[in-house]
Amino acid sequence: MKIGVPKEIAAHETRVALIPSMIADLKKAGNEIYIEKEAGRLSLITDQQYAEAGAVILNDSKELYGTCDVILKVQPPTYSKPFKMHEVDLMQQGASLIGFLAPLDHLPLIGKLVEHKITAFAMEFVPRITRAQSMDALSSMALLAGYKAVLIAANSLGKIFPLTMTAAGTIAPATVFVLGAGVAGLQAIAIAKKLGAKVEAFDPRPAVKEQVKSLGGKFIEMELPEENVESSAGYAKEQSDLFLQKEQEAIAARLPKVDVVITTARIFGKKAPLLITKEMVELMPAGSIIIDLAAAQGGNCALTEADRIVEHRGVHIHGVTNLPATLPVHASQMYSKNITNLFEQLFLENAFNFEDEITKGSCITHQGKIVNPLVKERFNSKETDHA
Ligand code: NAD
């Protein structure tokens, strides 16, 4: 296979899909590796390092897309200004693509992939099963986001996190409230605890309670309507309006006493649940901070604006969308490992094995058709909307 890694062109993206240490094994398996010039620059990887690892450096993405059978990317393909063409239009007909594709949010991209008969695999759709853990880029990136969210909060708060007793008096620890304790939330709890904060958390999935406690966090019990809160895939299910209303009431009772809220609540394929209304923000002390990790999915706070810091009555709400890109060295390292493991699994045999759960689950388009049922349904309903 000729594997190509283009330079990411999405705004503020610093990651690269493959790092040099992955190249030797890919080559040993008979693949050739092509890297676009400066693809690793923002992750502090030079072209020389790629060349020394055995990759061929190509001058531009047009040459790369025209040469390779498999493209490894971080962000969904997008319009390339220098070539006045969409990246998918630069790809060879029938080539394969692996990357974050956010297919439900990028339906026109799906149309393009179909048109060019691209076999596309979305990192977001890799099933959350034990066998696929080493390919789970969502978890890798969520872990980094959870870590960075705490650092941003600590840096923005006009207080210190740890309990401090000095001759100048005693300083009470800051209180950090984490809403949604999946991968990002649990990491945020662990890091906030390490910095000495008092940490509270809530998540509707019952298994989470013990995980929060094991990290030293206090799980906030809430009286909520009994609902089936977890899907078979381990994700939270969409909650009813009554559930969210009761949850908001329970959160509101905590807000006057917290310094930082880190929200990470998401529902796969849906808009993020609204957990903090404008009126609830007004209950928070001036100077407190909300870090909304669900900003790209519409936000858990009503005042969140993606990629902006909004100030409301002294409370600062950070709508963060791509924190892993602020940690490009480790984000690229982890992503590169995940995508290489997925590539090796997908290309294990001469033809794609659609009986395999990982291949079947992550494939979005193949031979000019949308093969993922959820994406197909969304795509067809959008077509009907426009009809
Ligand atoms: P996610 O990013 O989709 O969601 C983040 C969190 O938001 C989840 O914990 C979810 O329960 C929570 N949430 C949803 N609605 C909420 C609400 N109203 N209030 C508060 N919180 C709410 O999830 P994720 O972190 O990617 O993964 C979630 C879980 O999936 C993990 O904790 C784990 O149990 C499971 N998982 C399993 C594997 C595996 O290989 N077996 C791999 C990764 C994840």
GROMACS .gro file of N, CA and C in nm, residues 177 179 202 222-225 240-256 272-281 283 300-302:
model
  114
  177PHE      N    1  -1.626   2.109   4.006
  177PHE     CA    2  -1.744   2.023   3.984
  177PHE      C    3  -1.736   1.972   3.840
  179LEU      N    4  -1.904   1.763   3.541
  179LEU     CA    5  -2.030   1.706   3.494
  179LEU      C    6  -2.003   1.618   3.374
  202PHE      N    7  -2.068   1.430   3.868
  202PHE     CA    8  -2.194   1.357   3.842
  202PHE      C    9  -2.194   1.303   3.700
  222MET      N   10  -2.812   1.245   4.290
  222MET     CA   11  -2.924   1.329   4.244
  222MET      C   12  -3.050   1.243   4.237
  223GLU      N   13  -3.161   1.302   4.276
  223GLU     CA   14  -3.287   1.228   4.265
  223GLU      C   15  -3.345   1.253   4.127
  224LEU      N   16  -3.329   1.154   4.040
  224LEU     CA   17  -3.368   1.172   3.900
  224LEU      C   18  -3.466   1.063   3.860
  225PRO      N   19  -3.551   1.090   3.760
  225PRO     CA   20  -3.645   0.986   3.716
  225PRO      C   21  -3.569   0.862   3.671
  240SER      N   22  -3.464   1.226   2.898
  240SER     CA   23  -3.591   1.296   2.878
  240SER      C   24  -3.579   1.440   2.928
  241ASP      N   25  -3.673   1.524   2.889
  241ASP     CA   26  -3.674   1.664   2.935
  241ASP      C   27  -3.687   1.670   3.087
  242LEU      N   28  -3.772   1.579   3.142
  242LEU     CA   29  -3.792   1.579   3.287
  242LEU      C   30  -3.661   1.543   3.360
  243PHE      N   31  -3.590   1.446   3.305
  243PHE     CA   32  -3.461   1.405   3.364
  243PHE      C   33  -3.367   1.525   3.368
  244LEU      N   34  -3.358   1.594   3.255
  244LEU     CA   35  -3.264   1.708   3.248
  244LEU      C   36  -3.307   1.822   3.340
  245GLN      N   37  -3.437   1.840   3.350
  245GLN     CA   38  -3.486   1.947   3.438
  245GLN      C   39  -3.450   1.918   3.584
  246LYS      N   40  -3.468   1.792   3.624
  246LYS     CA   41  -3.434   1.752   3.762
  246LYS      C   42  -3.283   1.761   3.784
  247GLU      N   43  -3.209   1.721   3.681
  247GLU     CA   44  -3.062   1.728   3.693
  247GLU      C   45  -3.018   1.874   3.706
  248GLN      N   46  -3.079   1.961   3.627
  248GLN     CA   47  -3.045   2.104   3.635
  248GLN      C   48  -3.073   2.158   3.776
  249GLU      N   49  -3.184   2.114   3.834
  249GLU     CA   50  -3.217   2.162   3.970
  249GLU      C   51  -3.109   2.117   4.070
  250ALA      N   52  -3.066   1.991   4.055
  250ALA     CA   53  -2.964   1.939   4.147
  250ALA      C   54  -2.830   2.011   4.126
  251ILE      N   55  -2.798   2.040   3.999
  251ILE     CA   56  -2.673   2.113   3.970
  251ILE      C   57  -2.682   2.255   4.027
  252ALA      N   58  -2.798   2.317   4.008
  252ALA     CA   59  -2.817   2.456   4.055
  252ALA      C   60  -2.791   2.467   4.205
  253ALA      N   61  -2.828   2.363   4.279
  253ALA     CA   62  -2.809   2.366   4.424
  253ALA      C   63  -2.660   2.367   4.461
  254ARG      N   64  -2.575   2.313   4.373
  254ARG     CA   65  -2.430   2.309   4.400
  254ARG      C   66  -2.359   2.437   4.356
  255LEU      N   67  -2.410   2.501   4.251
  255LEU     CA   68  -2.333   2.606   4.182
  255LEU      C   69  -2.287   2.723   4.270
  256PRO      N   70  -2.367   2.768   4.370
  256PRO     CA   71  -2.317   2.881   4.451
  256PRO      C   72  -2.190   2.847   4.528
  272ALA      N   73  -2.532   1.807   2.250
  272ALA     CA   74  -2.498   1.785   2.392
  272ALA      C   75  -2.616   1.827   2.481
  273PRO      N   76  -2.638   1.757   2.593
  273PRO     CA   77  -2.749   1.796   2.681
  273PRO      C   78  -2.722   1.931   2.749
  274LEU      N   79  -2.828   2.010   2.766
  274LEU     CA   80  -2.813   2.139   2.833
  274LEU      C   81  -2.819   2.116   2.984
  275LEU      N   82  -2.709   2.144   3.052
  275LEU     CA   83  -2.702   2.120   3.197
  275LEU      C   84  -2.702   2.249   3.277
  276ILE      N   85  -2.655   2.359   3.216
  276ILE     CA   86  -2.644   2.485   3.290
  276ILE      C   87  -2.711   2.596   3.208
  277THR      N   88  -2.820   2.647   3.259
  277THR     CA   89  -2.891   2.756   3.190
  277THR      C   90  -2.826   2.890   3.228
  278LYS      N   91  -2.870   2.996   3.162
  278LYS     CA   92  -2.817   3.130   3.193
  278LYS      C   93  -2.847   3.166   3.339
  279GLU      N   94  -2.969   3.135   3.383
  279GLU     CA   95  -3.007   3.166   3.521
  279GLU      C   96  -2.918   3.091   3.620
  280MET      N   97  -2.878   2.969   3.581
  280MET     CA   98  -2.791   2.891   3.671
  280MET      C   99  -2.651   2.952   3.678
  281VAL      N  100  -2.603   3.006   3.567
  281VAL     CA  101  -2.471   3.072   3.567
  281VAL      C  102  -2.475   3.187   3.668
  283LEU      N  103  -2.610   3.200   3.941
  283LEU     CA  104  -2.598   3.153   4.080
  283LEU      C  105  -2.452   3.138   4.122
  300ASN      N  106  -2.276   2.236   2.693
  300ASN     CA  107  -2.358   2.196   2.808
  300ASN      C  108  -2.411   2.319   2.881
  301CYS      N  109  -2.356   2.437   2.847
  301CYS     CA  110  -2.401   2.560   2.911
  301CYS      C  111  -2.469   2.647   2.803
  302ALA      N  112  -2.580   2.708   2.841
  302ALA     CA  113  -2.657   2.786   2.743
  302ALA      C  114  -2.577   2.905   2.689
   0.00000   0.00000   0.00000
